[in-house]
Tab-separated table of C-alpha atoms in Angstrom:
chain	number	residue	atom	x	y	z
A	1	UNK	CA	2.787	8.249	-31.503
A	2	UNK	CA	5.651	6.390	-31.702
A	3	UNK	CA	5.341	1.898	-31.655
A	4	UNK	CA	8.851	0.119	-31.348
A	5	UNK	CA	7.241	-2.715	-33.654
A	6	UNK	CA	8.025	-0.097	-36.377
A	7	UNK	CA	8.915	-3.876	-38.734
A	8	UNK	CA	4.998	-4.737	-37.421
A	9	UNK	CA	6.606	-6.929	-35.548
A	10	UNK	CA	6.509	-7.514	-31.506
A	11	UNK	CA	3.915	-6.730	-28.912
A	12	UNK	CA	3.390	-2.333	-30.070
A	13	UNK	CA	4.532	-0.043	-27.110
A	14	UNK	CA	3.268	3.104	-26.395
A	15	UNK	CA	5.669	5.599	-25.613
A	16	UNK	CA	3.852	8.345	-25.270
A	17	UNK	CA	2.752	5.640	-21.363
A	18	UNK	CA	5.760	5.552	-20.445
A	19	UNK	CA	6.777	9.408	-21.038
A	20	UNK	CA	3.632	9.291	-18.338
A	21	UNK	CA	4.612	6.870	-15.789
A	22	UNK	CA	9.252	8.899	-15.358
A	23	UNK	CA	7.092	12.289	-15.485
A	24	UNK	CA	4.602	11.304	-12.312
A	25	UNK	CA	7.263	9.645	-11.318
A	26	UNK	CA	8.903	12.550	-11.090
A	27	UNK	CA	6.774	14.041	-9.509
A	28	UNK	CA	6.229	11.505	-7.287
A	29	UNK	CA	9.962	12.314	-5.571
A	30	UNK	CA	9.835	16.416	-5.858
A	31	UNK	CA	5.929	16.283	-4.106
A	32	UNK	CA	7.381	13.523	-1.356
A	33	UNK	CA	9.658	16.002	-0.927
A	34	UNK	CA	7.882	19.093	-0.744
A	35	UNK	CA	5.661	16.891	2.791
A	36	UNK	CA	8.421	16.391	3.988
A	37	UNK	CA	10.753	19.495	4.225
A	38	UNK	CA	7.295	21.402	4.693
A	39	UNK	CA	4.297	19.092	6.449
A	40	UNK	CA	1.116	20.546	6.271
A	41	UNK	CA	-1.961	20.240	4.707
A	42	UNK	CA	-1.828	21.416	1.614
A	43	UNK	CA	1.368	19.353	1.478
A	44	UNK	CA	0.297	16.972	2.951
A	45	UNK	CA	-1.140	13.533	0.777
A	46	UNK	CA	-0.086	15.479	-2.980
A	47	UNK	CA	2.749	12.609	-3.360
A	48	UNK	CA	-0.337	9.681	-3.297
A	49	UNK	CA	-2.749	11.366	-5.334
A	50	UNK	CA	0.607	10.389	-7.797
A	51	UNK	CA	0.975	6.533	-6.930
A	52	UNK	CA	-2.998	6.569	-7.739
A	53	UNK	CA	-2.171	7.965	-11.525
A	54	UNK	CA	1.009	5.626	-11.597
A	55	UNK	CA	-0.569	2.507	-10.526
A	56	UNK	CA	-3.944	2.800	-12.888
A	57	UNK	CA	-1.081	3.760	-15.840
A	58	UNK	CA	0.372	0.824	-15.306
A	59	UNK	CA	-2.914	-1.418	-15.712
A	60	UNK	CA	-3.290	1.040	-18.521
A	61	UNK	CA	-0.072	0.188	-20.114
A	62	UNK	CA	-0.904	-3.656	-19.490
A	63	UNK	CA	-3.765	-3.725	-21.704
A	64	UNK	CA	-2.424	-1.649	-24.333
A	65	UNK	CA	0.060	-4.101	-25.320
A	66	UNK	CA	-2.287	-6.146	-26.730
A	67	UNK	CA	-5.270	-4.516	-27.879
A	68	UNK	CA	-5.613	-1.922	-31.698
A	69	UNK	CA	-5.764	1.046	-30.044
A	70	UNK	CA	-7.456	2.877	-26.431
A	71	UNK	CA	-6.467	6.142	-26.825
A	72	UNK	CA	-9.649	7.319	-25.771
A	73	UNK	CA	-9.345	5.838	-22.194
A	74	UNK	CA	-5.393	7.012	-21.703
A	75	UNK	CA	-7.219	10.051	-19.758
A	76	UNK	CA	-9.382	7.711	-17.502
A	77	UNK	CA	-6.827	7.126	-14.611
A	78	UNK	CA	-5.982	11.127	-14.031
A	79	UNK	CA	-9.720	11.257	-14.021
A	80	UNK	CA	-10.505	9.025	-11.628
A	81	UNK	CA	-8.416	10.719	-8.985
A	82	UNK	CA	-9.407	13.592	-9.674
A	83	UNK	CA	-12.781	13.859	-8.518
A	84	UNK	CA	-11.663	10.935	-5.883
A	85	UNK	CA	-9.315	13.497	-4.699
A	86	UNK	CA	-11.636	16.620	-5.129
A	87	UNK	CA	-14.434	14.870	-3.036
A	88	UNK	CA	-11.752	14.737	-0.576
A	89	UNK	CA	-11.020	18.074	-0.330
A	90	UNK	CA	-14.403	19.572	-0.244
A	91	UNK	CA	-16.448	16.465	1.564
A	92	UNK	CA	-13.572	15.728	3.654
A	93	UNK	CA	-13.849	11.712	5.389
A	94	UNK	CA	-17.437	12.488	6.275
A	95	UNK	CA	-20.012	9.029	4.957
A	96	UNK	CA	-21.568	11.151	2.428
A	97	UNK	CA	-18.221	11.725	0.866
A	98	UNK	CA	-16.815	7.676	1.114
A	99	UNK	CA	-19.834	6.274	-0.028
A	100	UNK	CA	-19.892	9.058	-2.985
A	101	UNK	CA	-16.189	7.700	-3.525
A	102	UNK	CA	-17.993	3.834	-3.458
A	103	UNK	CA	-20.382	4.514	-5.928
A	104	UNK	CA	-18.619	6.650	-8.367
A	105	UNK	CA	-15.589	3.800	-8.112
A	106	UNK	CA	-17.677	1.143	-8.400
A	107	UNK	CA	-19.938	2.755	-11.985
A	108	UNK	CA	-16.849	3.562	-13.318
A	109	UNK	CA	-15.273	0.015	-12.668
A	110	UNK	CA	-18.047	-1.489	-14.529
A	111	UNK	CA	-18.677	1.406	-16.542
A	112	UNK	CA	-15.260	1.219	-18.438
A	113	UNK	CA	-14.563	-2.340	-17.821
A	114	UNK	CA	-17.979	-3.870	-20.149
A	115	UNK	CA	-16.968	-1.572	-22.595
A	116	UNK	CA	-13.259	-2.793	-22.551
A	117	UNK	CA	-13.989	-6.203	-21.978
A	118	UNK	CA	-17.039	-6.140	-25.059
A	119	UNK	CA	-16.185	-3.929	-27.201
A	120	UNK	CA	-12.685	-3.434	-27.376
A	121	UNK	CA	-13.630	0.402	-26.790
A	122	UNK	CA	-13.607	2.874	-24.174
A	123	UNK	CA	-16.391	5.518	-25.381
A	124	UNK	CA	-16.263	8.353	-22.662
A	125	UNK	CA	-19.717	9.684	-24.217
A	126	UNK	CA	-22.899	8.474	-22.595
A	127	UNK	CA	-25.058	9.049	-25.257
A	128	UNK	CA	-22.256	6.530	-27.465
A	129	UNK	CA	-21.769	3.598	-25.644
A	130	UNK	CA	-25.350	3.579	-24.993
A	131	UNK	CA	-25.390	2.914	-28.543
A	132	UNK	CA	-21.920	1.003	-29.073
A	133	UNK	CA	-24.122	-1.663	-26.433
A	134	UNK	CA	-26.670	-2.577	-29.274
A	135	UNK	CA	-23.603	-4.277	-30.287
A	136	UNK	CA	-23.000	-6.218	-27.487
A	137	UNK	CA	-24.728	-9.273	-28.437
A	138	UNK	CA	-22.580	-9.765	-31.685
A	139	UNK	CA	-20.176	-9.516	-29.695
A	140	UNK	CA	-21.215	-12.097	-27.385
A	141	UNK	CA	-21.209	-14.122	-29.812
A	142	UNK	CA	-18.027	-13.657	-32.146
A	143	UNK	CA	-15.914	-14.236	-28.921
A	144	UNK	CA	-17.745	-17.371	-27.581
A	145	UNK	CA	-15.239	-19.179	-30.427
A	146	UNK	CA	-11.976	-17.853	-29.054
A	147	UNK	CA	-10.561	-20.400	-26.481
A	148	UNK	CA	-9.474	-17.553	-24.087
A	149	UNK	CA	-13.042	-16.085	-24.298
A	150	UNK	CA	-14.120	-18.628	-21.070
A	151	UNK	CA	-11.093	-17.058	-17.957
A	152	UNK	CA	-11.660	-13.728	-19.665
A	153	UNK	CA	-15.140	-13.234	-18.898
A	154	UNK	CA	-14.259	-15.267	-15.250
A	155	UNK	CA	-11.627	-12.811	-14.924
A	156	UNK	CA	-14.306	-10.121	-15.418
A	157	UNK	CA	-16.467	-11.153	-13.261
A	158	UNK	CA	-14.410	-11.187	-10.860
A	159	UNK	CA	-12.479	-7.456	-10.692
A	160	UNK	CA	-16.603	-6.356	-10.427
A	161	UNK	CA	-17.012	-8.427	-7.107
A	162	UNK	CA	-13.328	-8.192	-5.732
A	163	UNK	CA	-14.666	-4.074	-6.171
A	164	UNK	CA	-17.855	-3.969	-5.308
A	165	UNK	CA	-16.405	-5.617	-1.904
A	166	UNK	CA	-13.351	-2.931	-2.300
A	167	UNK	CA	-16.508	-0.234	-2.360
A	168	UNK	CA	-18.404	-1.319	0.429
A	169	UNK	CA	-15.526	-1.680	2.971
A	170	UNK	CA	-15.551	2.318	2.088
A	171	UNK	CA	-19.309	2.614	2.251
A	172	UNK	CA	-19.434	0.526	6.123
A	173	UNK	CA	-16.493	3.138	6.881
A	174	UNK	CA	-13.284	0.552	7.108
A	175	UNK	CA	-11.111	3.520	6.118
A	176	UNK	CA	-10.036	6.825	7.224
A	177	UNK	CA	-7.574	8.220	4.752
A	178	UNK	CA	-9.285	7.460	1.116
A	179	UNK	CA	-5.895	7.795	0.102
A	180	UNK	CA	-4.720	4.070	1.491
A	181	UNK	CA	-8.200	3.229	-0.474
A	182	UNK	CA	-7.688	3.913	-3.575
A	183	UNK	CA	-3.843	2.666	-3.907
A	184	UNK	CA	-5.348	-0.235	-2.205
A	185	UNK	CA	-8.331	-0.282	-4.917
A	186	UNK	CA	-5.534	0.192	-7.857
A	187	UNK	CA	-3.560	-2.348	-6.354
A	188	UNK	CA	-6.399	-5.026	-6.331
A	189	UNK	CA	-6.684	-4.123	-9.745
A	190	UNK	CA	-3.468	-4.107	-11.066
A	191	UNK	CA	-3.361	-8.145	-9.516
A	192	UNK	CA	-6.471	-9.324	-10.293
A	193	UNK	CA	-5.386	-8.003	-14.572
A	194	UNK	CA	-1.708	-8.688	-14.364
A	195	UNK	CA	-2.393	-12.665	-12.978
A	196	UNK	CA	-5.633	-12.989	-16.044
A	197	UNK	CA	-2.364	-11.589	-18.820
A	198	UNK	CA	0.077	-13.968	-17.352
A	199	UNK	CA	-2.950	-16.899	-17.744
A	200	UNK	CA	-3.349	-15.804	-21.177
A	201	UNK	CA	0.123	-15.314	-22.182
A	202	UNK	CA	1.853	-18.963	-20.936
A	203	UNK	CA	-1.062	-21.363	-20.296
A	204	UNK	CA	-3.524	-19.967	-23.178
A	205	UNK	CA	-1.228	-19.017	-25.966
A	206	UNK	CA	1.747	-21.488	-25.133
A	207	UNK	CA	4.468	-18.233	-25.209
A	208	UNK	CA	7.599	-18.294	-22.547
A	209	UNK	CA	8.940	-15.947	-21.499
A	210	UNK	CA	12.585	-14.802	-21.239
A	211	UNK	CA	14.493	-15.468	-18.129
A	212	UNK	CA	15.323	-11.773	-17.389
A	213	UNK	CA	11.851	-10.541	-17.670
A	214	UNK	CA	11.166	-13.730	-14.396
A	215	UNK	CA	13.417	-12.989	-12.084
A	216	UNK	CA	12.457	-8.689	-13.132
A	217	UNK	CA	9.861	-9.812	-12.558
A	218	UNK	CA	8.918	-12.071	-9.233
A	219	UNK	CA	12.049	-9.077	-7.221
A	220	UNK	CA	9.602	-6.816	-8.182
A	221	UNK	CA	6.996	-8.015	-7.109
A	222	UNK	CA	8.903	-8.710	-3.334
A	223	UNK	CA	10.476	-5.571	-3.200
A	224	UNK	CA	6.220	-4.138	-3.350
A	225	UNK	CA	4.588	-7.006	-0.903
A	226	UNK	CA	7.206	-5.585	1.181
A	227	UNK	CA	6.812	-2.375	0.423
A	228	UNK	CA	2.990	-2.023	1.367
A	229	UNK	CA	3.747	-3.785	4.277
A	230	UNK	CA	6.258	-1.020	5.848
A	231	UNK	CA	3.907	1.121	4.416
A	232	UNK	CA	0.464	-0.312	5.775
A	233	UNK	CA	1.657	-2.144	8.625
A	234	UNK	CA	4.078	0.966	10.512
A	235	UNK	CA	2.352	3.515	11.127
A	236	UNK	CA	4.045	5.935	12.574
A	237	UNK	CA	2.058	9.023	11.115
A	238	UNK	CA	-1.127	10.084	11.739
A	239	UNK	CA	-3.071	12.894	9.207
A	240	UNK	CA	-6.135	12.897	10.386
A	241	UNK	CA	-5.752	13.740	14.015
A	242	UNK	CA	-3.766	16.395	16.691
A	243	UNK	CA	-0.526	16.740	16.540
A	244	UNK	CA	-0.310	15.607	20.021
A	245	UNK	CA	-1.986	12.576	19.365
A	246	UNK	CA	0.106	12.055	16.652
A	247	UNK	CA	2.992	12.296	17.994
A	248	UNK	CA	1.577	9.024	20.236
A	249	UNK	CA	2.906	6.300	17.075
A	250	UNK	CA	6.083	7.355	16.551
A	251	UNK	CA	8.533	4.334	16.848
A	252	UNK	CA	11.886	4.628	17.216
A	253	UNK	CA	14.463	4.739	13.962
A	254	UNK	CA	16.005	2.174	12.046
A	255	UNK	CA	18.880	1.456	13.110
A	256	UNK	CA	19.412	5.191	14.696
A	257	UNK	CA	18.704	7.262	12.045
A	258	UNK	CA	15.748	5.041	9.624
A	259	UNK	CA	12.762	4.821	10.126
A	260	UNK	CA	10.185	2.777	8.303
A	261	UNK	CA	8.438	5.541	6.302
A	262	UNK	CA	11.332	6.028	4.703
A	263	UNK	CA	12.495	2.070	4.386
A	264	UNK	CA	8.536	2.788	2.543
A	265	UNK	CA	10.742	4.563	0.215
A	266	UNK	CA	13.190	3.333	-0.644
A	267	UNK	CA	10.897	-0.331	-1.801
A	268	UNK	CA	8.820	1.934	-3.503
A	269	UNK	CA	10.792	3.741	-5.248
A	270	UNK	CA	13.105	-0.083	-6.534
A	271	UNK	CA	9.578	-1.600	-7.219
A	272	UNK	CA	8.707	1.117	-9.486
A	273	UNK	CA	12.134	1.346	-11.551
A	274	UNK	CA	11.641	-2.608	-11.703
A	275	UNK	CA	7.888	-2.497	-12.345
A	276	UNK	CA	8.598	-0.435	-15.809
A	277	UNK	CA	11.681	-1.801	-16.879
A	278	UNK	CA	8.907	-6.014	-16.246
A	279	UNK	CA	5.763	-4.325	-18.406
A	280	UNK	CA	8.739	-2.799	-21.322
A	281	UNK	CA	9.860	-6.777	-21.702
A	282	UNK	CA	7.355	-7.961	-19.695
A	283	UNK	CA	6.354	-9.399	-24.112
A	284	UNK	CA	10.258	-10.075	-25.575
A	285	UNK	CA	10.106	-13.377	-26.481
A	286	UNK	CA	7.475	-11.814	-29.335
A	287	UNK	CA	9.925	-9.754	-30.771
A	288	UNK	CA	9.532	-11.845	-33.715
A	289	UNK	CA	5.899	-12.283	-34.351
A	290	UNK	CA	3.782	-10.424	-36.447
A	291	UNK	CA	1.611	-7.883	-33.719
A	292	UNK	CA	-1.197	-8.702	-35.327
A	293	UNK	CA	-1.061	-12.182	-33.736
A	294	UNK	CA	-0.549	-10.758	-30.280
A	295	UNK	CA	-4.050	-9.051	-29.769
A	296	UNK	CA	-5.437	-10.873	-26.586
């Protein structure tokens, strides 16, 4: 594992995660091209699975920068997406499938978040977790002395409540496509954790972001926002209905040669690039700070 802070200064970067982000980004492009060249049920939504993994690893990378070691949970985003994808493929859009998806999503989020918040690590073995939970009361007493504890507790609770509300919408039949649900849920998780990260960094710890980081962050946010508007708001295809019904959603191309989905691809590719750069440069202001003083 190669860290950029070889001299013990600055936040640590595990470039294995950046390698994974680069690989996933390439796979998204290839799988999306496969569907657009040969659209069918086999190639449909393959790129969405990798977009979901990408969103999960964004949150993971931000968290990894500010804790000593979380290698045990590196594969968690892939596990979640694989399980949910398998349920979708086997059971389709039945209510039973949606109930399982919502329950699994909420349970897994509570399981992982509780361990990361109280223990600072994740034990995927349930028996190990039960044993570790015996030390939570001691951990809380230690954490109460930290100035950011109440903010951490607040965002921890907000994340659980938000996840519960999103899961409830799935159980109530609000969503028709699982990929949309997954992207929305993971995006909400990232937004919540990013808000916590910025508040802790800039307000509680009085750390000042570099100008180029702020510019990149704003550009990334705006690009993602506009791309999601095209993704969710300009639907010109529906793979869950017959081809004839799907064609009824077709719209005129923008400028005569590009449609809303093409705009989504262009904007999302730009947003992914900006987000990768932002995460890499986020803590440039701490480049001369001892690494053990950068942990949240």
